[in-house]
PDB file of C-alpha atoms in Angstrom:
ATOM      1  CA  MET A   1     124.619 173.249  24.452  1.00 88.00           C
ATOM      2  CA  ASP A   2     123.109 175.425  27.284  1.00 94.00           C
ATOM      3  CA  ALA A   3     120.508 177.623  25.759  1.00 96.00           C
ATOM      4  CA  ARG A   4     118.643 180.491  27.351  1.00 97.00           C
ATOM      5  CA  PHE A   5     115.656 182.255  25.893  1.00 98.00           C
ATOM      6  CA  LEU A   6     115.224 185.848  27.060  1.00 97.00           C
ATOM      7  CA  GLY A   7     113.444 189.017  25.965  1.00 98.00           C
ATOM      8  CA  ILE A   8     115.315 192.184  25.369  1.00 97.00           C
ATOM      9  CA  ALA A   9     114.321 193.648  28.849  1.00 96.00           C
ATOM     10  CA  GLU A  10     115.515 190.413  30.553  1.00 97.00           C
ATOM     11  CA  LEU A  11     119.116 190.876  29.470  1.00 97.00           C
ATOM     12  CA  THR A  12     120.919 191.678  32.649  1.00 93.00           C
ATOM     13  CA  ASP A  13     124.453 190.968  31.531  1.00 94.00           C
ATOM     14  CA  THR A  14     126.402 190.549  28.324  1.00 94.00           C
ATOM     15  CA  PRO A  15     126.210 187.046  26.882  1.00 96.00           C
ATOM     16  CA  SER A  16     129.144 185.383  25.420  1.00 96.00           C
ATOM     17  CA  VAL A  17     127.156 184.274  22.342  1.00 98.00           C
ATOM     18  CA  ALA A  18     123.789 185.862  21.335  1.00 98.00           C
ATOM     19  CA  VAL A  19     121.366 184.798  18.647  1.00 98.00           C
ATOM     20  CA  VAL A  20     118.870 187.688  18.070  1.00 98.00           C
ATOM     21  CA  VAL A  21     115.701 186.327  16.535  1.00 98.00           C
ATOM     22  CA  ASP A  22     113.103 188.456  14.655  1.00 98.00           C
ATOM     23  CA  VAL A  23     111.087 186.410  12.275  1.00 98.00           C
ATOM     24  CA  MET A  24     108.385 188.947  11.406  1.00 97.00           C
ATOM     25  CA  ARG A  25     110.077 190.752   9.911  1.00 96.00           C
ATOM     26  CA  ALA A  26     113.536 192.428  10.580  1.00 97.00           C
ATOM     27  CA  PHE A  27     115.841 189.524  10.023  1.00 98.00           C
ATOM     28  CA  THR A  28     113.848 187.882   7.220  1.00 98.00           C
ATOM     29  CA  VAL A  29     114.168 191.223   5.530  1.00 98.00           C
ATOM     30  CA  ALA A  30     117.849 191.337   6.249  1.00 98.00           C
ATOM     31  CA  ALA A  31     118.459 187.944   4.825  1.00 98.00           C
ATOM     32  CA  TRP A  32     116.470 189.049   1.615  1.00 98.00           C
ATOM     33  CA  ALA A  33     118.512 192.151   1.367  1.00 98.00           C
ATOM     34  CA  PHE A  34     121.744 190.058   1.236  1.00 98.00           C
ATOM     35  CA  GLY A  35     119.958 187.738  -1.150  1.00 97.00           C
ATOM     36  CA  ARG A  36     119.281 190.677  -3.360  1.00 97.00           C
ATOM     37  CA  GLY A  37     123.053 191.631  -3.305  1.00 97.00           C
ATOM     38  CA  ALA A  38     123.471 194.051  -0.331  1.00 98.00           C
ATOM     39  CA  GLU A  39     127.112 194.122   0.967  1.00 98.00           C
ATOM     40  CA  LYS A  40     126.274 195.082   4.507  1.00 98.00           C
ATOM     41  CA  ILE A  41     123.472 196.257   6.783  1.00 98.00           C
ATOM     42  CA  VAL A  42     123.981 199.057   9.372  1.00 98.00           C
ATOM     43  CA  LEU A  43     121.679 198.527  12.384  1.00 98.00           C
ATOM     44  CA  ALA A  44     120.546 202.012  13.482  1.00 98.00           C
ATOM     45  CA  GLU A  45     119.597 202.958  16.961  1.00 97.00           C
ATOM     46  CA  SER A  46     116.836 205.324  16.045  1.00 97.00           C
ATOM     47  CA  LEU A  47     115.049 206.681  13.036  1.00 97.00           C
ATOM     48  CA  ASP A  48     116.914 209.956  13.373  1.00 97.00           C
ATOM     49  CA  GLU A  49     120.232 208.068  13.230  1.00 98.00           C
ATOM     50  CA  ALA A  50     119.074 206.185  10.158  1.00 98.00           C
ATOM     51  CA  LEU A  51     118.157 209.468   8.417  1.00 98.00           C
ATOM     52  CA  ALA A  52     121.382 211.026   9.455  1.00 98.00           C
ATOM     53  CA  LEU A  53     123.362 208.146   8.019  1.00 98.00           C
ATOM     54  CA  LYS A  54     121.386 208.341   4.823  1.00 97.00           C
ATOM     55  CA  ALA A  55     122.096 212.063   4.614  1.00 97.00           C
ATOM     56  CA  ARG A  56     125.866 211.452   4.964  1.00 97.00           C
ATOM     57  CA  HIS A  57     125.768 208.591   2.512  1.00 97.00           C
ATOM     58  CA  PRO A  58     123.133 209.252  -0.162  1.00 97.00           C
ATOM     59  CA  ASP A  59     123.941 206.033  -1.953  1.00 97.00           C
ATOM     60  CA  TRP A  60     122.918 203.953   1.159  1.00 98.00           C
ATOM     61  CA  VAL A  61     119.446 202.466   1.220  1.00 98.00           C
ATOM     62  CA  ALA A  62     117.430 203.259   4.388  1.00 98.00           C
ATOM     63  CA  LEU A  63     114.465 201.137   5.547  1.00 97.00           C
ATOM     64  CA  LYS A  64     112.150 201.161   8.444  1.00 96.00           C
ATOM     65  CA  ASP A  65     109.015 199.493   9.934  1.00 93.00           C
ATOM     66  CA  GLY A  66     105.628 200.768   9.002  1.00 92.00           C
ATOM     67  CA  PRO A  67     104.406 202.911   6.045  1.00 92.00           C
ATOM     68  CA  PRO A  68     106.702 204.696   3.645  1.00 93.00           C
ATOM     69  CA  ALA A  69     108.253 207.893   5.128  1.00 94.00           C
ATOM     70  CA  PRO A  70     110.237 210.775   3.702  1.00 95.00           C
ATOM     71  CA  GLY A  71     113.971 210.002   3.659  1.00 96.00           C
ATOM     72  CA  PHE A  72     113.505 206.219   3.691  1.00 97.00           C
ATOM     73  CA  ASP A  73     113.817 204.222   0.541  1.00 97.00           C
ATOM     74  CA  LEU A  74     112.136 200.931   1.594  1.00 96.00           C
ATOM     75  CA  VAL A  75     109.947 199.496   4.271  1.00 96.00           C
ATOM     76  CA  ASN A  76     110.499 196.442   6.391  1.00 96.00           C
ATOM     77  CA  SER A  77     108.711 193.899   4.114  1.00 97.00           C
ATOM     78  CA  PRO A  78     110.322 190.875   2.534  1.00 97.00           C
ATOM     79  CA  GLY A  79     107.639 190.837  -0.081  1.00 97.00           C
ATOM     80  CA  LEU A  80     108.356 194.382  -1.132  1.00 95.00           C
ATOM     81  CA  LEU A  81     112.073 193.994  -0.918  1.00 95.00           C
ATOM     82  CA  ARG A  82     112.468 190.768  -2.941  1.00 93.00           C
ATOM     83  CA  SER A  83     112.383 192.643  -6.244  1.00 92.00           C
ATOM     84  CA  ALA A  84     114.848 195.395  -5.198  1.00 94.00           C
ATOM     85  CA  ASP A  85     118.319 195.484  -6.784  1.00 95.00           C
ATOM     86  CA  LEU A  86     120.787 196.065  -3.926  1.00 97.00           C
ATOM     87  CA  GLY A  87     123.874 194.831  -5.555  1.00 97.00           C
ATOM     88  CA  GLY A  88     126.853 196.146  -3.673  1.00 97.00           C
ATOM     89  CA  ARG A  89     124.704 198.596  -1.548  1.00 97.00           C
ATOM     90  CA  THR A  90     124.777 199.372   2.115  1.00 98.00           C
ATOM     91  CA  VAL A  91     121.370 199.145   3.797  1.00 98.00           C
ATOM     92  CA  VAL A  92     120.482 201.103   7.003  1.00 98.00           C
ATOM     93  CA  GLN A  93     117.843 199.337   8.980  1.00 98.00           C
ATOM     94  CA  LYS A  94     115.828 200.477  11.952  1.00 98.00           C
ATOM     95  CA  THR A  95     112.947 198.378  13.273  1.00 97.00           C
ATOM     96  CA  THR A  96     110.845 198.190  16.349  1.00 95.00           C
ATOM     97  CA  ALA A  97     112.358 195.056  17.899  1.00 96.00           C
ATOM     98  CA  GLY A  98     115.001 193.291  15.847  1.00 97.00           C
ATOM     99  CA  THR A  99     117.582 196.023  15.599  1.00 98.00           C
ATOM    100  CA  VAL A 100     116.948 196.939  19.189  1.00 98.00           C
ATOM    101  CA  GLY A 101     117.711 193.368  20.292  1.00 98.00           C
ATOM    102  CA  ALA A 102     120.895 193.235  18.201  1.00 98.00           C
ATOM    103  CA  LEU A 103     122.146 196.463  19.680  1.00 98.00           C
ATOM    104  CA  ALA A 104     121.350 195.317  23.204  1.00 98.00           C
ATOM    105  CA  VAL A 105     123.987 192.567  22.933  1.00 98.00           C
ATOM    106  CA  LYS A 106     126.483 194.442  20.790  1.00 97.00           C
ATOM    107  CA  ASP A 107     129.277 193.635  23.325  1.00 97.00           C
ATOM    108  CA  ALA A 108     128.815 189.880  23.063  1.00 97.00           C
ATOM    109  CA  SER A 109     131.814 188.054  21.453  1.00 97.00           C
ATOM    110  CA  LEU A 110     129.480 186.635  18.761  1.00 98.00           C
ATOM    111  CA  VAL A 111     126.203 188.100  17.723  1.00 98.00           C
ATOM    112  CA  LEU A 112     124.054 186.296  15.131  1.00 98.00           C
ATOM    113  CA  CYS A 113     120.800 187.651  13.754  1.00 98.00           C
ATOM    114  CA  ALA A 114     118.336 185.078  12.634  1.00 98.00           C
ATOM    115  CA  GLY A 115     114.909 184.027  11.308  1.00 98.00           C
ATOM    116  CA  PHE A 116     113.665 180.753   9.817  1.00 98.00           C
ATOM    117  CA  VAL A 117     115.070 181.725   6.401  1.00 98.00           C
ATOM    118  CA  VAL A 118     118.654 181.263   7.756  1.00 98.00           C
ATOM    119  CA  ALA A 119     117.929 178.748  10.538  1.00 98.00           C
ATOM    120  CA  GLU A 120     120.190 175.905   9.467  1.00 96.00           C
ATOM    121  CA  ALA A 121     123.075 178.144   8.526  1.00 97.00           C
ATOM    122  CA  THR A 122     122.864 179.779  12.011  1.00 98.00           C
ATOM    123  CA  ALA A 123     122.776 176.419  13.745  1.00 97.00           C
ATOM    124  CA  GLN A 124     125.691 175.263  11.580  1.00 96.00           C
ATOM    125  CA  LEU A 125     127.794 178.233  12.633  1.00 97.00           C
ATOM    126  CA  LEU A 126     126.950 177.571  16.320  1.00 96.00           C
ATOM    127  CA  ARG A 127     128.061 173.976  15.790  1.00 95.00           C
ATOM    128  CA  ASP A 128     131.243 174.962  14.017  1.00 94.00           C
ATOM    129  CA  ARG A 129     132.151 177.363  16.822  1.00 94.00           C
ATOM    130  CA  ARG A 130     131.300 174.635  19.411  1.00 94.00           C
ATOM    131  CA  CYS A 131     129.241 177.258  21.266  1.00 95.00           C
ATOM    132  CA  ALA A 132     128.424 175.825  24.674  1.00 92.00           C
ATOM    133  CA  ASP A 133     126.433 178.689  26.220  1.00 96.00           C
ATOM    134  CA  VAL A 134     123.992 180.540  23.895  1.00 98.00           C
ATOM    135  CA  THR A 135     121.500 183.248  24.778  1.00 98.00           C
ATOM    136  CA  PHE A 136     118.585 183.482  22.234  1.00 98.00           C
ATOM    137  CA  VAL A 137     117.074 186.965  22.277  1.00 98.00           C
ATOM    138  CA  VAL A 138     113.327 186.718  21.584  1.00 98.00           C
ATOM    139  CA  THR A 139     112.680 190.225  20.353  1.00 98.00           C
ATOM    140  CA  GLY A 140     108.984 190.395  19.694  1.00 96.00           C
ATOM    141  CA  GLU A 141     106.288 191.158  22.296  1.00 95.00           C
ATOM    142  CA  ASP A 142     108.634 191.614  25.162  1.00 93.00           C
ATOM    143  CA  GLY A 143     110.191 188.188  24.663  1.00 95.00           C
ATOM    144  CA  ARG A 144     106.869 186.373  24.254  1.00 95.00           C
ATOM    145  CA  ALA A 145     106.435 186.451  20.505  1.00 97.00           C
ATOM    146  CA  GLU A 146     105.505 182.921  19.508  1.00 98.00           C
ATOM    147  CA  GLU A 147     107.166 183.115  16.078  1.00 98.00           C
ATOM    148  CA  ASP A 148     110.481 184.194  17.524  1.00 98.00           C
ATOM    149  CA  LEU A 149     110.442 181.729  20.371  1.00 98.00           C
ATOM    150  CA  ALA A 150     109.526 178.852  17.988  1.00 98.00           C
ATOM    151  CA  CYS A 151     112.434 179.800  15.662  1.00 98.00           C
ATOM    152  CA  ALA A 152     114.939 180.136  18.552  1.00 98.00           C
ATOM    153  CA  GLN A 153     113.873 176.804  19.998  1.00 97.00           C
ATOM    154  CA  TYR A 154     114.200 175.186  16.538  1.00 97.00           C
ATOM    155  CA  ILE A 155     117.758 176.688  15.978  1.00 97.00           C
ATOM    156  CA  ALA A 156     118.792 175.602  19.469  1.00 97.00           C
ATOM    157  CA  GLY A 157     117.685 172.063  18.758  1.00 96.00           C
ATOM    158  CA  ARG A 158     119.579 171.957  15.466  1.00 95.00           C
ATOM    159  CA  ALA A 159     122.676 173.524  17.061  1.00 95.00           C
ATOM    160  CA  ALA A 160     122.640 170.803  19.689  1.00 92.00           C
ATOM    161  CA  GLY A 161     122.632 168.224  16.954  1.00 86.00           C
ATOM    162  CA  ALA A 162     119.027 167.053  17.519  1.00 77.00           C
ATOM    163  CA  GLY A 163     117.196 165.740  14.563  1.00 78.00           C
ATOM    164  CA  THR A 164     114.535 168.433  15.017  1.00 80.00           C
ATOM    165  CA  ASP A 165     111.454 168.333  12.752  1.00 90.00           C
ATOM    166  CA  ALA A 166     110.657 171.932  11.671  1.00 95.00           C
ATOM    167  CA  ALA A 167     107.019 171.454  10.895  1.00 96.00           C
ATOM    168  CA  GLY A 168     105.628 172.181  14.314  1.00 96.00           C
ATOM    169  CA  PHE A 169     107.802 175.207  14.814  1.00 97.00           C
ATOM    170  CA  LEU A 170     106.798 176.672  11.434  1.00 98.00           C
ATOM    171  CA  ARG A 171     103.062 176.048  12.274  1.00 97.00           C
ATOM    172  CA  ARG A 172     103.552 177.958  15.515  1.00 97.00           C
ATOM    173  CA  ALA A 173     105.030 180.853  13.685  1.00 98.00           C
ATOM    174  CA  ALA A 174     102.328 180.874  10.976  1.00 98.00           C
ATOM    175  CA  ALA A 175      99.691 180.934  13.658  1.00 97.00           C
ATOM    176  CA  SER A 176     101.302 183.660  15.745  1.00 98.00           C
ATOM    177  CA  ARG A 177      99.812 187.011  16.684  1.00 97.00           C
ATOM    178  CA  ALA A 178     102.298 188.730  14.436  1.00 97.00           C
ATOM    179  CA  ALA A 179     101.277 186.622  11.461  1.00 97.00           C
ATOM    180  CA  THR A 180      97.721 187.379  12.069  1.00 97.00           C
ATOM    181  CA  GLU A 181      98.427 191.133  12.281  1.00 96.00           C
ATOM    182  CA  LEU A 182     100.426 191.083   9.125  1.00 95.00           C
ATOM    183  CA  ALA A 183      97.786 189.032   7.248  1.00 94.00           C
ATOM    184  CA  THR A 184      94.832 191.149   8.339  1.00 94.00           C
ATOM    185  CA  GLY A 185      96.380 194.557   7.706  1.00 88.00           C
ATOM    186  CA  VAL A 186      96.775 195.603  11.342  1.00 92.00           C
ATOM    187  CA  ARG A 187     100.446 196.451  10.525  1.00 90.00           C
ATOM    188  CA  GLN A 188     101.341 198.875   7.806  1.00 88.00           C
ATOM    189  CA  GLY A 189     104.009 198.581   5.098  1.00 93.00           C
ATOM    190  CA  VAL A 190     103.025 195.060   4.305  1.00 95.00           C
ATOM    191  CA  HIS A 191     102.974 192.839   1.294  1.00 96.00           C
ATOM    192  CA  PRO A 192     100.430 189.887   1.006  1.00 96.00           C
ATOM    193  CA  ASP A 193     103.268 187.388   0.802  1.00 97.00           C
ATOM    194  CA  ASP A 194     105.116 188.552   3.925  1.00 97.00           C
ATOM    195  CA  VAL A 195     103.961 185.939   6.310  1.00 97.00           C
ATOM    196  CA  ALA A 196     104.648 183.080   3.782  1.00 97.00           C
ATOM    197  CA  LEU A 197     108.179 184.444   3.173  1.00 98.00           C
ATOM    198  CA  CYS A 198     108.867 184.762   6.936  1.00 98.00           C
ATOM    199  CA  VAL A 199     108.099 181.024   7.396  1.00 98.00           C
ATOM    200  CA  GLU A 200     110.193 179.703   4.622  1.00 98.00           C
ATOM    201  CA  LEU A 201     112.777 177.400   6.017  1.00 98.00           C
ATOM    202  CA  ASP A 202     116.455 177.800   5.023  1.00 97.00           C
ATOM    203  CA  ARG A 203     115.853 179.957   1.976  1.00 97.00           C
ATOM    204  CA  PHE A 204     119.358 181.308   2.157  1.00 97.00           C
ATOM    205  CA  PRO A 205     122.643 179.429   2.706  1.00 96.00           C
ATOM    206  CA  PHE A 206     124.343 181.923   5.085  1.00 97.00           C
ATOM    207  CA  ALA A 207     124.218 183.026   8.706  1.00 98.00           C
ATOM    208  CA  MET A 208     124.254 186.721   9.550  1.00 98.00           C
ATOM    209  CA  VAL A 209     126.886 188.042  11.917  1.00 98.00           C
ATOM    210  CA  ALA A 210     126.675 191.452  13.591  1.00 98.00           C
ATOM    211  CA  ALA A 211     129.739 193.228  14.882  1.00 98.00           C
ATOM    212  CA  PRO A 212     130.972 196.765  15.735  1.00 97.00           C
ATOM    213  CA  GLU A 213     132.655 198.506  12.897  1.00 97.00           C
ATOM    214  CA  GLY A 214     133.877 201.799  14.243  1.00 96.00           C
ATOM    215  CA  PRO A 215     130.906 203.390  15.968  1.00 96.00           C
ATOM    216  CA  LEU A 216     128.363 201.382  13.915  1.00 98.00           C
ATOM    217  CA  MET A 217     126.847 197.820  14.386  1.00 98.00           C
ATOM    218  CA  VAL A 218     127.126 196.161  11.137  1.00 98.00           C
ATOM    219  CA  LEU A 219     125.447 192.992   9.883  1.00 98.00           C
ATOM    220  CA  ARG A 220     127.177 190.865   7.311  1.00 98.00           C
ATOM    221  CA  PRO A 221     126.395 187.409   5.747  1.00 98.00           C
ATOM    222  CA  ARG A 222     128.583 184.473   6.724  1.00 96.00           C
ATOM    223  CA  ALA A 223     128.477 181.832   3.970  1.00 86.00           C
ATOM    224  CA  THR A 224     128.203 178.180   5.003  1.00 71.00           C
ATOM    225  CA  ASP A 225     127.709 176.668   1.666  1.00 48.00           C
ATOM    226  CA  ALA A 226     130.994 176.442  -0.328  1.00 36.00           C
ATOM    227  CA  GLY A 227     131.800 180.002   0.599  1.00 42.00           C
ATOM    228  CA  ARG A 228     128.998 181.360  -1.585  1.00 43.00           C
ATOM    229  CA  VAL A 229     126.500 184.076  -0.533  1.00 42.00           C
ATOM    230  CA  GLU A 230     123.471 184.034  -2.860  1.00 39.00           C
ATOM    231  CA  ALA A 231     119.757 183.192  -2.897  1.00 38.00           C
ATOM    232  CA  ALA A 232     119.149 179.665  -2.591  1.00 34.00           C
ATOM    233  CA  GLY A 233     116.605 177.649  -4.700  1.00 34.00           C
ATOM    234  CA  PRO A 234     113.233 176.565  -3.452  1.00 37.00           C
ATOM    235  CA  PRO A 235     112.883 176.594   0.351  1.00 39.00           C
ATOM    236  CA  ARG A 236     113.419 173.218   2.016  1.00 41.00           C
ATOM    237  CA  GLN A 237     110.146 173.372   3.864  1.00 43.00           C
ATOM    238  CA  ALA A 238     107.466 176.124   4.358  1.00 45.00           C
ATOM    239  CA  ILE A 239     104.186 176.259   6.192  1.00 42.00           C
ATOM    240  CA  ARG A 240     101.713 178.750   4.700  1.00 41.00           C
ATOM    241  CA  PRO A 241      99.196 180.413   6.860  1.00 39.00           C
ATOM    242  CA  THR A 242      95.568 179.267   6.625  1.00 35.00           C
TER     243      THR A 242
END
């Protein structure tokens, strides 16, 4: 498999297959939303669009980065989301980097959104589709976020069939700038367990596929374990920050 690793600003053309990686925290949160029963996630282009969608669909659940804000139901924190009941609900998500990256490649033939919590399922889908040319979009820090790059490189190795050991990649993520900012309270809208939840490996048995549905870019889970979409048991491997 020919893999490229690019930041959002480095995307000069539309890739055939794109894996958009945001470990801390957009696509960890998205996976938890599906694990808590959400039917679909609408990726909003702006906070105003998210609020407008929520106004038109009051039963939808709107979430954003940062502290709580009027009109939004949740913040972009897996620790805070994991107790939410989202059975059958539609979630509207707007984040600083993850949703921006997914919308930047919305015209690709296949768009996957990923973090460590869905790494193996994502790699399995790439293997099943025999994807020969894959662009990994490293969303954080203008393409230099260590946690996103580590996750992208790990998935690329697994998709290529390599017996890749996850431990080093997880350690890189747990020691990243984003992890430090979350752990020390630099970022708002944070739960103390967020970093640990973001570096859980293969918590969920599904990949996440984004595709246009009418005027919206919609993320849905794609099961890879006997057709079931549900929260998995204990994670296969996790590195907790020190």
